[in-house]
Amino acid sequence: MSTVSSTDDLTRATASGLAAAIASGDVSSVEVTQAHLDRMAAVEPAVHAFLHVDGERALAAAAKVDQARAAGETLGPLAGVPVALKDVLTYAGAPTTAGSRVLEGWVPPYDATVTRRMLDAGLVILGKTNLDEFAMGSSTENSAYGPTHNPWDLDRIPGGSGGGSAAALAAFEAPLSIGTDTGGSIRQPASVTGTVGVKPTYGGTSRYGLVALASSLDQPGPCARTVLDAALLHAVIGGHDPLDSTSANAPVPDVVSAARSGDVRGLKIGVVRELGGEGYQPGVEQRFREAVDVLAGLGAEIVEVSCPNFAYALPAYYLILPSEASSNLAKFDGMRFGLRTGDDGSHDAEEVMGLTREAGFGAEVKRRIILGTYALSSGYYDAYYGQAQKVRTLVTRDFESAFAQVDVLVSPSTPGTAFRIGEKVDDPLAMYLNDLCTIPSNLAGNASASFPVGLAPEDGLPVGLQVMAPPLADDRLYRVGAALERALEERWGGPLLAQAPELVVPAVAGGTK
Ligand code: GLN
């Protein structure tokens, strides 16, 4: 007997609980999938986590898992469990927009490696989640298809760029989701929605089939409501991929055992001095400090560590990212994918390209293409792009000397909690500051995650703690995360998300059952 039965609200169960119940026959994958589709029908009008849902395809995939079980096949650890996929990774036959008009109508003929591995493991893909256009942003407001709303407070942002993947979890529309993290797009949404988000070591998960933003920074990763669920998904999607030349040829660290153990006794944890203080919301700092005390109480050794060059990580990132993005986005020219504007016989090819890019890209994307093109132009390359790359080396060295002293580093995941929709859209610099804590790990390529550590007293909104580990030591993230989860849930009397307000949703025809 598993702990989940068909009379339970299946959308509240953990992925590991659902997998066990499906494997033991206590519930079918079809029932589990249908419960999530019903939940979507009820809450999507308010949350808008998804850009595309294919219920029939999901139910057909679920039925296949049920049949395999009935035929006596051994199921994988997440077989039959629904998952939501950020709409920047391809899933053959389903639209991929990357949140942009320029890709509207494009249906990729192939699966991303992350997608393929989930399908091979029997996971059931529910649909594609909303994101800031080409993953540029911290609020999902840059999506060409309208913003996603934070289930904790529908007037607030769910983070970005992967706000859809995080909101789908927090609104109980999916027990698992996939995000991508270039500067914080998994960890910041996790932080502001009270969920778990992991950016694996660069090269630890494949970028094949990911619409590239900045190729030297992008990394797909698991998002979930529990630490163990994230680890189980990490194990499914991780590992070497010959189709990605930057894929690490190394085994996936044993993240599942680490998540089950949660033993931090003797672990040396460094608190990054530079990631705190002025500009950080008091309630965020308070919950962060309390969580560090919890880890100390569990037997971890806490020391303060200085990473002086982290102060320059944000400006360096905002030169490196636009430079790479300006190059990666050159292929959206109206000739190869999606939108084509002005092809009426009166314009030559170059004009059509210009008209398509003018119509198809939003303001933030244009801003970054212009910035990146400038930073890479001859005469300015050394002063901007070259200089930023030197800073990147200094940030990496800070990590190296920190990891010579400690096993992991910790900081708040974000300087503040979820802000109001509209509050920062006209102020790019204020928006960029959301990534202050997360960007250093992307520049250095090490593993990093955000775990929920409570609600800020001043606004009652979720706070995340970031754990950073050396490259290919992703298992350490899960050890710390599991230790925190166990201790804090005991204190809270259950998961943090149980404290989220019930979503008040407008009645929809054919909605909830
Ligand atoms: N918010 C960051 C940015 O706008 C992070 C993006 C990301 O991780 N995809 O660049």
Coordinates of C-alpha atoms in Angstrom, one line a residue, residues 171-489:
A171 CA -1.1 26.3 -7.8
F172 CA -1.1 22.4 -7.6
E173 CA -1.4 22.2 -11.4
A174 CA 1.6 19.9 -11.7
P175 CA 3.7 18.1 -9.1
L176 CA 6.9 18.6 -11.1
S177 CA 8.2 21.0 -13.7
I178 CA 11.2 21.8 -15.7
G179 CA 12.9 25.2 -15.7
T180 CA 16.0 26.7 -17.3
D181 CA 18.4 28.9 -15.4
T182 CA 20.7 31.4 -17.1
G183 CA 20.9 34.0 -14.3
G184 CA 18.4 32.7 -11.8
S185 CA 15.3 31.7 -13.8
I186 CA 14.8 28.5 -11.8
R187 CA 15.9 29.7 -8.4
Q188 CA 14.3 33.1 -8.2
P189 CA 10.8 31.8 -9.2
A190 CA 11.2 29.0 -6.7
S191 CA 12.1 31.5 -4.0
V192 CA 9.1 33.8 -4.6
T193 CA 6.6 30.9 -4.9
G194 CA 7.8 28.8 -1.9
T195 CA 8.9 25.9 -4.1
V196 CA 12.2 24.0 -4.8
G197 CA 14.3 24.9 -7.8
V198 CA 17.7 23.5 -8.8
K199 CA 20.2 24.8 -11.3
P200 CA 22.5 21.8 -11.9
T201 CA 26.2 22.2 -12.6
Y202 CA 26.8 23.7 -16.1
G203 CA 27.0 20.6 -18.3
G204 CA 25.1 18.4 -15.9
T205 CA 21.9 18.6 -17.9
S206 CA 21.7 18.7 -21.7
R207 CA 21.0 21.9 -23.6
Y208 CA 20.1 20.0 -26.7
G209 CA 16.6 21.3 -27.8
L210 CA 16.7 24.3 -25.6
V211 CA 16.1 27.6 -27.3
A212 CA 19.4 29.2 -26.4
L213 CA 19.5 32.5 -24.5
A214 CA 23.2 32.6 -23.5
S215 CA 24.8 29.3 -24.3
S216 CA 27.7 29.6 -21.7
L217 CA 25.2 30.2 -18.9
D218 CA 21.9 28.3 -19.7
Q219 CA 21.1 25.1 -17.8
P220 CA 17.9 23.2 -17.6
G221 CA 16.9 21.9 -14.1
P222 CA 14.2 20.3 -12.0
C223 CA 11.5 22.2 -10.1
A224 CA 9.3 20.6 -7.5
R225 CA 7.5 21.1 -4.2
T226 CA 9.8 18.8 -2.2
V227 CA 13.5 18.2 -2.2
L228 CA 13.2 14.5 -2.9
D229 CA 10.9 15.1 -5.9
A230 CA 13.4 17.5 -7.4
A231 CA 16.2 15.0 -6.9
L232 CA 14.2 12.2 -8.6
L233 CA 13.6 14.5 -11.6
H234 CA 17.2 15.6 -11.6
A235 CA 18.3 11.9 -11.8
V236 CA 15.9 11.4 -14.8
I237 CA 17.1 14.4 -16.9
G238 CA 20.7 14.6 -15.9
G239 CA 23.8 13.0 -17.3
H240 CA 26.0 13.1 -20.4
D241 CA 24.5 13.8 -23.7
P242 CA 26.6 13.4 -26.9
L243 CA 24.2 15.8 -28.6
D244 CA 25.4 18.7 -26.4
S245 CA 29.1 19.5 -26.9
T246 CA 29.2 21.2 -23.5
S247 CA 27.7 18.3 -21.7
A248 CA 29.9 17.0 -18.8
N249 CA 31.1 13.5 -19.3
A250 CA 30.6 12.5 -15.7
P251 CA 28.1 10.5 -13.8
V252 CA 25.1 12.4 -12.2
P253 CA 26.0 13.0 -8.6
D254 CA 23.9 10.8 -6.3
V255 CA 21.3 13.4 -5.7
V256 CA 18.5 11.0 -4.7
S257 CA 20.5 9.4 -1.8
A258 CA 21.5 12.9 -0.7
A259 CA 17.9 14.0 -0.6
R260 CA 16.9 11.0 1.3
S261 CA 19.7 11.4 3.9
G262 CA 19.6 15.1 4.6
D263 CA 22.5 14.7 7.0
V264 CA 24.4 17.9 7.5
R265 CA 26.5 16.9 10.5
G266 CA 30.0 18.1 10.1
L267 CA 29.2 20.0 6.8
K268 CA 31.0 23.3 6.5
I269 CA 28.6 26.0 5.4
G270 CA 29.9 29.4 4.3
V271 CA 27.6 32.4 4.6
V272 CA 28.5 34.8 1.8
R273 CA 29.2 38.2 3.4
E274 CA 28.5 40.2 0.2
L275 CA 25.0 38.7 -0.4
G276 CA 23.1 40.5 2.3
G277 CA 22.8 43.8 4.2
E278 CA 21.8 47.0 2.4
G279 CA 19.0 46.6 -0.2
Y280 CA 17.8 43.2 1.3
Q281 CA 14.3 43.0 2.7
P282 CA 14.5 42.6 6.5
G283 CA 12.1 39.7 6.6
V284 CA 14.1 37.9 3.9
E285 CA 17.3 38.4 6.0
Q286 CA 15.5 37.3 9.2
R287 CA 14.2 34.0 7.7
F288 CA 17.6 33.4 6.1
R289 CA 19.4 33.8 9.4
E290 CA 16.9 31.6 11.2
A291 CA 17.4 28.8 8.6
V292 CA 21.2 29.1 9.0
D293 CA 20.6 28.7 12.7
V294 CA 18.5 25.6 12.0
L295 CA 21.4 24.1 10.0
A296 CA 23.8 24.9 12.8
G297 CA 21.5 23.1 15.2
L298 CA 21.6 20.1 13.0
G299 CA 25.3 19.9 13.3
A300 CA 26.6 21.9 10.4
E301 CA 29.5 24.2 11.0
I302 CA 28.8 27.8 10.0
V303 CA 31.5 30.3 9.0
E304 CA 31.3 33.6 7.2
V305 CA 33.1 33.8 3.8
S306 CA 33.9 36.7 1.7
C307 CA 33.5 36.7 -2.1
P308 CA 34.5 40.3 -3.0
N309 CA 34.1 40.0 -6.7
F310 CA 30.4 38.9 -6.5
A311 CA 29.7 42.7 -6.4
Y312 CA 30.7 42.8 -10.1
A313 CA 28.9 39.7 -11.2
L314 CA 25.7 41.5 -12.1
P315 CA 27.2 44.1 -14.4
A316 CA 29.5 41.4 -16.0
Y317 CA 26.4 39.2 -16.6
Y318 CA 24.5 42.0 -18.3
L319 CA 27.3 42.3 -20.8
I320 CA 28.0 38.6 -21.4
L321 CA 24.3 37.6 -21.6
P322 CA 23.3 40.2 -24.1
S323 CA 26.4 39.5 -26.2
E324 CA 25.6 35.8 -26.5
A325 CA 21.9 36.5 -26.9
S326 CA 22.4 38.9 -29.7
S327 CA 24.3 36.2 -31.6
N328 CA 21.8 33.4 -30.6
L329 CA 18.8 35.4 -31.6
A330 CA 20.1 36.3 -35.1
K331 CA 18.6 33.1 -36.4
F332 CA 15.0 34.5 -35.8
D333 CA 14.9 36.2 -39.1
G334 CA 11.5 35.3 -40.5
M335 CA 13.1 32.9 -42.9
R336 CA 13.5 29.8 -40.8
F337 CA 11.0 29.7 -38.0
G338 CA 7.6 31.1 -36.9
L339 CA 6.5 34.6 -37.8
R340 CA 7.2 36.3 -41.1
T341 CA 6.1 39.9 -41.6
G342 CA 5.9 42.0 -44.8
D343 CA 6.3 39.1 -47.2
D344 CA 3.8 40.6 -49.7
G345 CA 6.0 41.0 -52.7
S346 CA 6.9 44.6 -52.1
H347 CA 9.8 43.9 -49.7
D348 CA 13.1 42.2 -50.3
A349 CA 14.4 39.5 -48.0
E350 CA 16.4 41.8 -45.8
E351 CA 13.4 44.1 -45.3
V352 CA 11.3 41.1 -44.4
M353 CA 13.8 40.2 -41.8
G354 CA 13.8 43.7 -40.4
L355 CA 10.0 43.9 -40.3
T356 CA 9.7 40.4 -38.8
R357 CA 12.2 41.2 -36.0
E358 CA 10.6 44.6 -35.4
A359 CA 7.1 43.0 -35.0
G360 CA 8.2 39.7 -33.4
F361 CA 10.5 40.8 -30.6
G362 CA 9.4 42.7 -27.4
A363 CA 11.1 45.7 -25.8
E364 CA 13.4 43.8 -23.4
V365 CA 14.7 41.5 -26.2
K366 CA 15.4 44.4 -28.4
R367 CA 17.2 46.2 -25.6
R368 CA 19.5 43.2 -25.0
I369 CA 20.1 42.6 -28.7
I370 CA 21.2 46.2 -29.1
L371 CA 23.3 46.1 -26.0
G372 CA 25.0 42.9 -26.9
T373 CA 25.7 43.9 -30.5
Y374 CA 27.3 47.1 -29.2
A375 CA 29.4 45.2 -26.6
L376 CA 30.7 42.9 -29.3
S377 CA 31.4 45.5 -31.9
S378 CA 35.0 46.0 -33.0
G379 CA 36.6 48.8 -30.9
Y380 CA 34.3 48.0 -28.0
Y381 CA 34.8 44.3 -27.6
D382 CA 37.8 44.5 -25.3
A383 CA 36.4 47.3 -23.2
Y384 CA 33.0 45.6 -22.6
Y385 CA 32.8 41.9 -23.5
G386 CA 36.5 41.2 -22.9
Q387 CA 36.4 43.0 -19.5
A388 CA 33.3 41.2 -18.4
Q389 CA 34.9 37.9 -19.2
K390 CA 37.8 38.9 -16.9
V391 CA 35.3 39.6 -14.1
R392 CA 33.8 36.2 -14.8
T393 CA 37.2 34.6 -14.1
L394 CA 37.4 36.6 -10.8
V395 CA 34.0 35.4 -9.7
T396 CA 35.0 31.8 -10.5
R397 CA 38.2 32.3 -8.4
D398 CA 36.1 33.6 -5.5
F399 CA 34.1 30.4 -5.6
E400 CA 37.3 28.3 -5.8
S401 CA 38.9 29.9 -2.8
A402 CA 35.6 29.8 -0.9
F403 CA 35.2 26.1 -1.7
A404 CA 38.7 25.5 -0.4
Q405 CA 37.4 26.5 3.0
V406 CA 33.8 25.3 3.0
D407 CA 31.6 22.5 1.5
V408 CA 28.7 24.8 0.4
L409 CA 27.9 28.5 0.4
V410 CA 24.5 30.0 1.4
S411 CA 22.7 33.3 0.8
P412 CA 19.2 34.5 0.4
S413 CA 18.0 33.4 -3.0
T414 CA 16.6 36.9 -3.8
P415 CA 16.9 40.3 -2.1
G416 CA 13.1 40.6 -1.7
T417 CA 9.9 38.7 -1.9
A418 CA 7.4 38.7 -4.8
F419 CA 6.7 42.2 -6.0
R420 CA 3.5 43.5 -7.5
I421 CA 2.8 43.0 -11.2
G422 CA 3.7 46.2 -13.0
E423 CA 5.9 47.5 -10.2
K424 CA 9.2 47.1 -12.0
V425 CA 8.3 46.8 -15.7
D426 CA 9.5 50.3 -16.6
D427 CA 12.7 50.1 -14.6
P428 CA 15.0 47.5 -16.1
L429 CA 17.7 48.1 -13.5
A430 CA 15.4 47.4 -10.6
M431 CA 14.3 44.2 -12.4
Y432 CA 17.9 43.1 -12.9
L433 CA 18.6 43.5 -9.2
N434 CA 16.4 40.4 -8.5
D435 CA 19.3 38.3 -9.8
L436 CA 22.0 39.7 -7.5
C437 CA 22.4 36.5 -5.5
T438 CA 21.8 33.9 -8.3
I439 CA 24.1 35.2 -11.1
P440 CA 27.5 34.3 -9.6
S441 CA 26.7 30.6 -9.9
N442 CA 25.8 30.9 -13.6
L443 CA 29.0 32.8 -14.3
A444 CA 31.1 30.1 -12.6
G445 CA 29.0 27.2 -13.7
N446 CA 28.6 25.6 -10.3
A447 CA 25.6 23.9 -8.9
S448 CA 23.0 26.0 -7.0
A449 CA 19.5 25.7 -5.7
S450 CA 16.7 27.6 -3.8
F451 CA 14.7 26.1 -1.0
P452 CA 11.7 27.6 0.9
V453 CA 12.6 28.8 4.4
G454 CA 9.4 30.5 5.5
L455 CA 7.3 33.6 5.0
A456 CA 8.6 37.2 5.5
P457 CA 6.8 38.6 8.5
E458 CA 6.1 42.0 6.8
D459 CA 4.2 40.6 3.8
G460 CA 3.5 36.9 4.5
L461 CA 5.3 35.9 1.2
P462 CA 7.7 33.1 0.7
V463 CA 11.5 33.4 1.2
G464 CA 14.1 31.2 -0.4
L465 CA 17.5 30.2 0.8
Q466 CA 20.2 29.6 -1.9
V467 CA 22.7 26.8 -1.5
M468 CA 25.7 26.9 -3.9
A469 CA 28.0 23.8 -4.3
P470 CA 31.2 23.2 -6.3
P471 CA 30.8 21.9 -9.9
L472 CA 29.5 18.3 -10.0
A473 CA 28.8 18.3 -6.2
D474 CA 25.1 18.8 -6.8
D475 CA 24.3 16.2 -4.2
R476 CA 25.4 18.6 -1.5
L477 CA 22.5 21.0 -2.5
Y478 CA 20.1 18.2 -1.7
R479 CA 21.7 17.3 1.6
V480 CA 21.2 20.8 2.8
G481 CA 17.8 21.2 1.3
A482 CA 16.5 17.9 2.8
A483 CA 17.8 18.8 6.2
L484 CA 16.1 22.2 6.1
E485 CA 12.9 20.8 4.8
R486 CA 12.6 18.2 7.5
A487 CA 13.4 20.6 10.3
L488 CA 11.3 23.5 9.1
E489 CA 8.2 21.4 8.2

